[in-house]
Short mmCIF file of C-alpha atoms and ligand atoms in Angstrom, two decimals:
data_model
loop_
_atom_site.label_atom_id
_atom_site.label_comp_id
_atom_site.label_asym_id
_atom_site.label_seq_id
_atom_site.Cartn_x
_atom_site.Cartn_y
_atom_site.Cartn_z
CA MET Z 1 36.09 -23.34 -4.59
CA LYS Z 2 33.00 -22.38 -6.63
CA MET Z 3 30.98 -19.71 -4.83
CA PRO Z 4 27.35 -20.69 -4.17
CA PRO Z 5 24.87 -18.49 -6.08
CA CYS Z 6 23.53 -15.32 -4.49
CA MET Z 7 20.03 -16.03 -3.24
CA VAL Z 8 17.30 -13.37 -3.61
CA TRP Z 9 13.96 -13.78 -1.85
CA LEU Z 10 10.87 -12.77 -3.82
CA PRO Z 11 7.76 -13.07 -1.61
CA ALA Z 12 4.82 -14.68 -3.40
CA ASP Z 13 1.46 -13.32 -4.40
CA HIS Z 14 -1.57 -15.24 -3.12
CA ARG Z 15 -4.38 -15.69 -5.64
CA LEU Z 16 -7.39 -17.91 -6.20
CA LEU Z 17 -7.22 -19.60 -9.62
CA GLY Z 18 -9.66 -21.89 -11.35
CA ASP Z 19 -12.89 -21.82 -13.34
CA HIS Z 20 -16.46 -23.05 -13.37
CA GLY Z 21 -16.80 -21.71 -9.82
CA HIS Z 22 -14.08 -24.00 -8.49
CA GLN Z 23 -11.12 -21.91 -7.38
CA MET Z 24 -8.02 -23.03 -5.48
CA PRO Z 25 -5.42 -20.87 -3.67
CA PHE Z 26 -2.09 -20.52 -5.46
CA LEU Z 27 1.25 -18.92 -4.60
CA LEU Z 28 2.47 -16.90 -7.61
CA LEU Z 29 5.69 -15.26 -8.77
CA GLY Z 30 5.84 -13.49 -12.12
CA ASP Z 31 8.33 -14.97 -14.58
CA LYS Z 32 9.69 -11.53 -15.54
CA TYR Z 33 10.65 -10.81 -11.92
CA ALA Z 34 12.41 -14.14 -11.47
CA ARG Z 35 14.11 -13.68 -14.86
CA ALA Z 36 15.32 -10.18 -13.93
CA VAL Z 37 16.93 -11.68 -10.80
CA LYS Z 38 18.48 -14.52 -12.79
CA VAL Z 39 19.74 -12.34 -15.68
CA GLY Z 40 19.98 -8.80 -14.26
CA VAL Z 41 21.08 -9.52 -10.69
CA GLU Z 42 22.91 -12.76 -11.63
CA ALA Z 43 21.36 -14.46 -8.60
CA GLN Z 44 19.00 -17.32 -7.84
CA PRO Z 45 15.40 -16.28 -7.10
CA VAL Z 46 13.83 -18.09 -4.15
CA MET Z 47 10.22 -17.83 -2.98
CA PHE Z 48 9.93 -19.61 0.40
CA PRO Z 49 6.27 -20.64 -0.05
CA LEU Z 50 4.05 -20.18 3.03
CA ALA Z 51 6.75 -18.24 4.89
CA ASP Z 52 5.27 -16.29 7.76
CA VAL Z 53 6.48 -13.44 9.94
CA GLY Z 54 8.02 -15.79 12.52
CA ASP Z 55 10.21 -17.34 9.81
CA ILE Z 56 11.77 -14.02 8.75
CA PRO Z 57 14.96 -14.04 10.88
CA GLU Z 58 15.96 -17.57 9.85
CA LEU Z 59 15.05 -17.11 6.17
CA LEU Z 60 16.82 -13.74 5.98
CA SER Z 61 19.98 -15.46 7.26
CA MET Z 62 19.81 -17.71 4.18
CA VAL Z 63 19.52 -14.98 1.51
CA ASP Z 64 21.61 -12.15 0.08
CA GLY Z 65 18.79 -9.83 -0.93
CA VAL Z 66 15.03 -9.29 -1.01
CA MET Z 67 13.06 -8.10 -4.03
CA LEU Z 68 9.42 -7.08 -3.60
CA THR Z 69 7.60 -7.51 -6.90
CA GLY Z 70 4.72 -5.72 -8.49
CA SER Z 71 1.25 -7.18 -8.38
CA PRO Z 72 -2.26 -6.38 -9.59
CA SER Z 73 -3.28 -6.51 -5.90
CA ASN Z 74 -3.23 -3.42 -3.72
CA VAL Z 75 -1.77 -2.92 -0.26
CA HIS Z 76 -4.76 -3.07 2.09
CA PRO Z 77 -5.57 0.57 2.99
CA SER Z 78 -6.13 -0.38 6.63
CA HIS Z 79 -2.31 -0.32 6.87
CA PHE Z 80 -2.47 3.44 6.34
CA ASP Z 81 -5.74 3.96 8.26
CA GLU Z 82 -8.09 4.20 5.30
CA GLU Z 83 -11.11 2.26 4.08
CA VAL Z 84 -10.98 0.40 0.76
CA ALA Z 85 -11.80 2.99 -1.94
CA ASP Z 86 -12.60 0.54 -4.75
CA PRO Z 87 -13.77 -2.91 -3.58
CA SER Z 88 -13.56 -4.22 -7.14
CA LEU Z 89 -9.75 -4.14 -7.00
CA PRO Z 90 -7.83 -7.20 -5.69
CA LEU Z 91 -6.10 -7.29 -2.32
CA ASP Z 92 -3.53 -9.70 -0.86
CA PRO Z 93 -3.59 -9.41 2.95
CA VAL Z 94 -1.39 -12.49 3.38
CA ARG Z 95 1.34 -10.85 1.30
CA ASP Z 96 0.89 -7.56 3.19
CA THR Z 97 1.42 -9.24 6.56
CA LEU Z 98 4.69 -10.84 5.48
CA THR Z 99 6.17 -8.03 3.40
CA LEU Z 100 5.47 -5.17 5.80
CA ALA Z 101 7.37 -7.06 8.52
CA LEU Z 102 10.06 -8.23 6.09
CA ILE Z 103 10.80 -4.67 4.99
CA LYS Z 104 11.45 -3.54 8.57
CA ALA Z 105 13.69 -6.58 9.12
CA CYS Z 106 15.70 -5.88 5.94
CA VAL Z 107 16.25 -2.25 6.95
CA HIS Z 108 17.20 -3.22 10.51
CA GLU Z 109 19.53 -6.06 9.45
CA GLY Z 110 21.03 -4.28 6.43
CA VAL Z 111 19.81 -6.82 3.87
CA PRO Z 112 19.83 -5.47 0.28
CA LEU Z 113 16.25 -4.51 -0.62
CA LEU Z 114 14.68 -3.62 -3.97
CA GLY Z 115 10.99 -2.74 -4.25
CA ILE Z 116 9.13 -2.63 -7.56
CA CYS Z 117 5.68 -1.05 -8.01
CA ARG Z 118 3.57 -2.74 -5.31
CA GLY Z 119 6.86 -3.42 -3.55
CA PHE Z 120 7.65 0.32 -3.70
CA GLN Z 121 4.27 1.08 -2.17
CA GLU Z 122 4.74 -1.59 0.52
CA ILE Z 123 8.06 -0.02 1.57
CA ASN Z 124 6.44 3.41 1.95
CA VAL Z 125 3.57 1.97 4.00
CA ALA Z 126 5.83 -0.29 6.12
CA LEU Z 127 7.90 2.76 7.11
CA GLY Z 128 4.84 4.86 8.01
CA GLY Z 129 3.79 6.54 4.77
CA THR Z 130 0.43 6.55 2.98
CA LEU Z 131 -0.84 5.93 -0.55
CA HIS Z 132 -3.23 7.55 -2.97
CA GLN Z 133 -5.63 4.67 -3.68
CA ARG Z 134 -6.61 6.21 -7.04
CA VAL Z 135 -3.83 8.50 -8.29
CA HIS Z 136 -5.83 9.28 -11.44
CA GLU Z 137 -8.54 10.94 -9.33
CA VAL Z 138 -6.09 13.24 -7.54
CA PRO Z 139 -6.27 16.81 -8.95
CA GLY Z 140 -3.20 17.53 -11.05
CA ARG Z 141 -2.06 13.92 -11.32
CA MET Z 142 -1.83 12.00 -14.57
CA ASP Z 143 -3.41 8.58 -15.05
CA HIS Z 144 -0.49 6.26 -14.33
CA ARG Z 145 -2.38 3.08 -15.24
CA GLU Z 146 -1.50 0.95 -18.23
CA PRO Z 147 -3.77 0.44 -21.26
CA LYS Z 148 -5.11 -2.90 -19.97
CA THR Z 149 -6.40 -4.18 -23.32
CA ALA Z 150 -3.20 -3.33 -25.21
CA PRO Z 151 -0.50 -5.91 -26.00
CA PHE Z 152 2.12 -6.30 -23.24
CA GLU Z 153 4.76 -4.59 -25.38
CA GLU Z 154 2.55 -1.48 -25.26
CA GLN Z 155 1.57 -1.86 -21.60
CA TYR Z 156 5.23 -1.92 -20.52
CA ALA Z 157 6.48 0.60 -23.07
CA PRO Z 158 8.04 3.87 -21.86
CA ARG Z 159 5.13 6.11 -20.83
CA HIS Z 160 6.48 9.24 -19.12
CA PRO Z 161 9.79 10.82 -18.09
CA ILE Z 162 11.01 10.88 -14.52
CA HIS Z 163 13.25 13.60 -13.19
CA LEU Z 164 16.08 12.19 -11.07
CA ALA Z 165 17.52 13.65 -7.87
CA PRO Z 166 20.69 15.55 -8.82
CA GLY Z 167 23.84 13.69 -7.79
CA SER Z 168 21.85 10.55 -6.90
CA VAL Z 169 22.71 7.00 -7.89
CA PHE Z 170 19.55 7.09 -10.02
CA GLU Z 171 21.02 9.95 -12.07
CA THR Z 172 24.19 7.87 -12.45
CA TRP Z 173 22.24 4.77 -13.49
CA ALA Z 174 20.22 6.80 -15.99
CA GLY Z 175 23.25 8.66 -17.35
CA GLY Z 176 21.51 12.00 -16.98
CA PRO Z 177 18.89 14.09 -15.13
CA GLN Z 178 15.82 12.40 -16.65
CA VAL Z 179 14.79 9.14 -18.26
CA MET Z 180 11.65 7.55 -19.73
CA VAL Z 181 9.95 4.77 -17.76
CA ASN Z 182 6.88 2.58 -18.05
CA SER Z 183 3.86 3.09 -15.81
CA LEU Z 184 1.38 0.46 -14.61
CA HIS Z 185 -0.11 1.59 -11.33
CA GLY Z 186 -3.35 2.96 -9.96
CA GLN Z 187 -1.99 3.61 -6.48
CA GLY Z 188 0.98 5.80 -5.56
CA ILE Z 189 2.75 7.53 -2.70
CA HIS Z 190 0.65 10.17 -0.96
CA ARG Z 191 2.58 10.95 2.24
CA LEU Z 192 6.22 9.87 1.96
CA ALA Z 193 7.47 7.94 4.98
CA ASP Z 194 9.97 9.96 7.06
CA GLY Z 195 12.57 7.23 6.57
CA LEU Z 196 12.50 7.57 2.78
CA GLU Z 197 14.17 10.11 0.49
CA PRO Z 198 12.59 10.90 -2.90
CA MET Z 199 14.89 9.99 -5.78
CA ALA Z 200 12.67 10.63 -8.82
CA GLN Z 201 9.40 12.32 -9.75
CA ALA Z 202 7.02 12.16 -12.68
CA PRO Z 203 6.09 15.43 -14.44
CA ASP Z 204 2.92 15.63 -12.29
CA GLY Z 205 4.98 15.42 -9.07
CA GLN Z 206 4.18 11.76 -8.33
CA ILE Z 207 7.16 10.17 -6.55
CA GLU Z 208 8.61 7.40 -8.74
CA ALA Z 209 11.71 6.26 -6.81
CA VAL Z 210 12.90 6.38 -3.22
CA ALA Z 211 15.94 5.53 -1.10
CA VAL Z 212 15.86 4.35 2.51
CA ARG Z 213 17.58 7.12 4.49
CA GLY Z 214 20.78 5.99 6.23
CA ALA Z 215 20.67 2.49 4.71
CA ARG Z 216 23.85 0.44 5.21
CA THR Z 217 23.43 -1.21 1.82
CA PHE Z 218 21.31 -1.10 -1.35
CA ALA Z 219 17.80 -0.08 -0.24
CA TYR Z 220 15.84 1.43 -3.11
CA ALA Z 221 12.38 1.16 -4.59
CA VAL Z 222 10.81 2.23 -7.85
CA GLN Z 223 7.20 2.71 -8.97
CA PHE Z 224 7.96 1.66 -12.54
CA HIS Z 225 8.87 -1.80 -13.86
CA PRO Z 226 12.59 -2.19 -14.56
CA GLU Z 227 12.20 -5.97 -14.72
CA TRP Z 228 10.49 -5.65 -18.13
CA ARG Z 229 13.19 -6.90 -20.54
CA CYS Z 230 15.80 -5.26 -18.29
CA TRP Z 231 18.62 -6.64 -20.47
CA GLU Z 232 17.44 -4.35 -23.31
CA ASN Z 233 17.40 -1.14 -21.20
CA PRO Z 234 20.64 0.34 -19.78
CA PHE Z 235 18.83 2.19 -16.97
CA TYR Z 236 16.80 -0.81 -15.87
CA SER Z 237 19.81 -3.14 -16.07
CA ALA Z 238 21.97 -0.71 -14.06
CA ILE Z 239 19.47 -0.94 -11.17
CA PHE Z 240 19.67 -4.73 -11.10
CA ALA Z 241 23.47 -4.71 -11.51
CA ALA Z 242 23.84 -2.43 -8.47
CA PHE Z 243 21.43 -4.63 -6.51
CA GLY Z 244 23.50 -7.67 -7.54
CA HIS Z 245 26.72 -6.00 -6.36
CA ALA Z 246 25.17 -5.40 -2.93
CA CYS Z 247 23.88 -8.98 -2.79
CA ARG Z 248 27.35 -10.36 -3.55
CA GLN Z 249 28.80 -8.21 -0.80
CA ARG Z 250 26.30 -9.72 1.64
CA ARG Z 251 27.02 -13.22 0.36
CA SER Z 252 30.73 -12.77 1.19
CA LEU Z 253 29.88 -11.62 4.72
CA ARG Z 254 27.41 -14.48 5.14
CA LEU Z 255 29.92 -17.10 4.02
CA GLN Z 256 32.65 -15.62 6.24
CA ALA Z 257 30.30 -15.77 9.23
CA ALA Z 258 29.36 -19.37 8.42
CA ASP Z 259 33.04 -20.30 8.07
CA LEU Z 260 33.89 -18.72 11.43
CA ALA Z 261 30.99 -20.54 13.07
CA ARG Z 262 32.17 -23.86 11.64
CA HIS Z 263 35.70 -23.38 12.96
CA ARG Z 264 34.74 -21.91 16.34
CA PRO Z 265 36.11 -24.24 19.06
CA GLY Z 266 33.62 -26.05 21.24
N1 LIG A 1 -1.74 -2.76 -7.52
C1 LIG A 1 -0.83 -1.63 -7.34
C2 LIG A 1 0.55 -2.00 -7.85
C3 LIG A 1 0.55 -2.09 -9.36
C4 LIG A 1 1.53 -3.09 -9.91
O1 LIG A 1 2.38 -3.65 -9.24
N2 LIG A 1 1.32 -3.35 -11.21
C5 LIG A 1 1.99 -4.38 -11.91
C6 LIG A 1 1.05 -5.58 -12.07
C7 LIG A 1 1.48 -6.56 -13.13
C8 LIG A 1 2.97 -6.88 -13.01
O2 LIG A 1 3.37 -7.55 -12.05
O3 LIG A 1 3.75 -6.42 -13.86
C9 LIG A 1 -1.35 -0.39 -8.05
O4 LIG A 1 -2.30 -0.51 -8.84
O5 LIG A 1 -0.77 0.70 -7.85
#
């Protein structure tokens, strides 16, 4: 019997699109994230448009993993008891409401979870941590933002090294103690949530990868963008391959549970 594809949930961004003053709300998912799931994870990306917090238990029972994508929008600072530092930057409160609850559910239920950039920041905030709203204005920190007017190949090019926790899976995936990564973020971890363990740091000390302490399955997040042409980068592709392995493990358990339920008498 052909196994059904692994299903990975990528929550949508919410943006107003349009011109001439007429804008409509859209639900968006970046192609490169969906493609990284398709090619790197070998799974089917699903978005569940308009999903809300009450839908999480049922929708989680239908998927094998959750991937929280990057986004130009920032996590609303009210979630870490701050005022908005730069009102010119986009926010996405609808996404915040869903993802912050979804993260807790994934950790509680043991659903494989991968956070990328904004997703990395959401995981830290959901578990009680805080963010620098403008890393580049923090004394001693580099400017981690991308050159916005440069071609995408330059924006997503390797920008700085990260030093990996000795003996960690990240060191294994990288094949050594440090590796170059891209960098496209203005926000970053300030206070690390107690439930997270740092896995990598930039030369200026900025945390660049974390693991959920005591997780029963894959539960990692990265500040950089491994989805960018992941099939061309052994480190990036190793992250998605490990995520895919965890998703397939969950799929087997899910299908076994469904089979038992079907054959349960009465
Ligand atoms: N807005 C946050 C997160 C930055 C982020 O996710 N950048 C990527 C945006 C484009 C893409 O999806 O690749 C911050 O500024 O720190």
